[in-house]
Tab-separated table of C-alpha atoms in Angstrom:
chain	number	residue	atom	x	y	z
A	1	HIS	CA	0.348	0.191	0.031
A	2	ASN	CA	1.148	3.578	-0.674
A	3	LEU	CA	3.948	1.994	-2.470
A	4	VAL	CA	6.503	4.632	-4.258
A	5	SER	CA	5.806	5.612	-7.901
A	6	MET	CA	8.486	4.209	-10.820
A	7	ASP	CA	7.157	5.168	-13.645
A	8	ASP	CA	7.029	8.442	-15.684
A	9	ASP	CA	2.871	8.210	-15.273
A	10	GLY	CA	3.125	8.483	-11.648
A	11	LEU	CA	2.019	4.557	-11.217
A	12	SER	CA	4.170	1.639	-10.832
A	13	ASP	CA	3.642	-2.165	-11.943
A	14	PRO	CA	4.629	-3.967	-8.697
A	15	TYR	CA	5.036	-7.408	-8.000
A	16	VAL	CA	6.734	-9.254	-4.865
A	17	ARG	CA	9.026	-11.449	-5.050
A	18	VAL	CA	9.309	-13.878	-1.414
A	19	LYS	CA	12.634	-15.997	-0.621
A	20	VAL	CA	12.934	-18.366	2.062
A	21	GLU	CA	16.100	-20.525	2.855
A	22	GLY	CA	17.181	-19.944	-0.815
A	23	ARG	CA	13.567	-20.786	-2.381
A	24	THR	CA	12.069	-18.335	-4.427
A	25	GLN	CA	8.602	-17.406	-5.364
A	26	ARG	CA	6.362	-14.234	-6.940
A	27	THR	CA	3.077	-12.637	-7.257
A	28	GLU	CA	1.828	-11.934	-10.137
A	29	VAL	CA	2.291	-8.255	-11.675
A	30	VAL	CA	-0.714	-5.751	-10.515
A	31	PRO	CA	-0.009	-2.905	-13.598
A	32	ASP	CA	-0.550	0.597	-13.074
A	33	SER	CA	-0.838	0.928	-9.458
A	34	LEU	CA	0.670	2.114	-5.881
A	35	SER	CA	-1.918	0.093	-3.875
A	36	PRO	CA	-1.788	-3.347	-5.457
A	37	ARG	CA	-3.734	-6.271	-4.281
A	38	TRP	CA	-2.488	-9.629	-5.658
A	39	SER	CA	-4.682	-12.843	-5.232
A	40	THR	CA	-1.875	-14.933	-5.372
A	41	SER	CA	-3.053	-18.523	-3.191
A	42	THR	CA	-0.981	-19.103	-0.109
A	43	PHE	CA	3.186	-19.253	-0.563
A	44	VAL	CA	4.130	-22.591	0.758
A	45	PHE	CA	7.533	-23.196	1.714
A	46	GLY	CA	9.204	-25.870	3.724
A	47	VAL	CA	11.427	-24.374	6.764
A	48	SER	CA	14.285	-25.488	8.749
A	49	SER	CA	13.206	-23.546	11.850
A	50	GLN	CA	10.665	-20.308	13.050
A	51	HIS	CA	14.166	-18.495	12.998
A	52	ALA	CA	14.508	-19.022	9.201
A	53	LEU	CA	14.478	-15.533	7.437
A	54	VAL	CA	11.376	-14.690	4.738
A	55	GLU	CA	12.276	-11.868	2.919
A	56	PHE	CA	10.088	-9.836	0.475
A	57	GLU	CA	11.218	-7.634	-2.179
A	58	CYS	CA	8.815	-5.009	-4.445
A	59	LEU	CA	9.307	-4.725	-7.518
A	60	ASP	CA	8.341	-2.353	-10.765
A	61	ASP	CA	7.981	-4.562	-13.473
A	62	ASP	CA	9.211	-2.995	-16.731
A	63	VAL	CA	10.354	-3.893	-19.933
A	64	VAL	CA	13.977	-4.097	-19.727
A	65	LYS	CA	14.621	-4.849	-15.898
A	66	SER	CA	12.837	-4.424	-12.636
A	67	ASP	CA	13.379	-1.884	-10.124
A	68	PRO	CA	13.566	-1.974	-6.611
A	69	MET	CA	10.590	-0.504	-4.600
A	70	GLY	CA	11.635	-1.630	-1.545
A	71	ARG	CA	11.890	-4.406	0.815
A	72	LEU	CA	11.165	-6.385	3.886
A	73	THR	CA	12.668	-9.172	5.909
A	74	LEU	CA	10.943	-11.303	8.758
A	75	ARG	CA	11.446	-14.267	10.751
A	76	VAL	CA	9.132	-17.284	9.969
A	77	GLY	CA	8.072	-17.432	13.348
A	78	ASP	CA	6.762	-13.707	13.429
A	79	ALA	CA	4.758	-13.531	9.803
A	80	PRO	CA	1.111	-14.350	10.107
A	81	GLY	CA	0.023	-17.715	10.963
A	82	GLU	CA	-3.239	-18.291	10.855
A	83	LEU	CA	-6.157	-17.508	8.428
A	84	GLY	CA	-7.520	-13.550	8.541
A	85	HIS	CA	-4.711	-12.446	10.488
A	86	VAL	CA	-3.486	-9.729	9.061
A	87	ALA	CA	-0.775	-7.602	9.720
A	88	ARG	CA	0.633	-4.423	7.895
A	89	HIS	CA	4.624	-4.018	7.887
A	90	PRO	CA	6.480	-1.159	6.561
A	91	LEU	CA	9.082	-1.302	3.691
A	92	ALA	CA	12.604	-0.599	4.038
A	93	GLU	CA	14.924	1.432	1.541
A	94	VAL	CA	12.486	3.820	0.094
A	95	PRO	CA	10.156	6.911	1.521
A	96	HIS	CA	6.718	5.519	1.869
A	97	GLY	CA	4.676	2.085	1.615
A	98	ASP	CA	4.041	-1.017	3.286
A	99	LEU	CA	3.166	-4.930	2.549
A	100	GLU	CA	0.403	-6.157	4.095
A	101	LEU	CA	0.758	-10.185	4.822
A	102	GLU	CA	-2.459	-12.655	5.417
């Protein structure tokens, strides 16, 4: 929500890449949005411990390469664990923007 604008039209084409213990999954791109909602099904990762790190990287999809729009790192044990529980976390390395995790 409230992501930084990366495109000339004042919008972005965001997606999120999620990494856990060397494995990566990603959402689909939401075109022309600064407050996207992804309908991606739940990501499932097997992890070695509750202390493993989950890295979320928000990116702007472009023809040549994707531009970074912020990142968030959480321990697996700190991520929402029950369905319906929603938590909003600020993105690092950008002036504003956050990810809402369920």
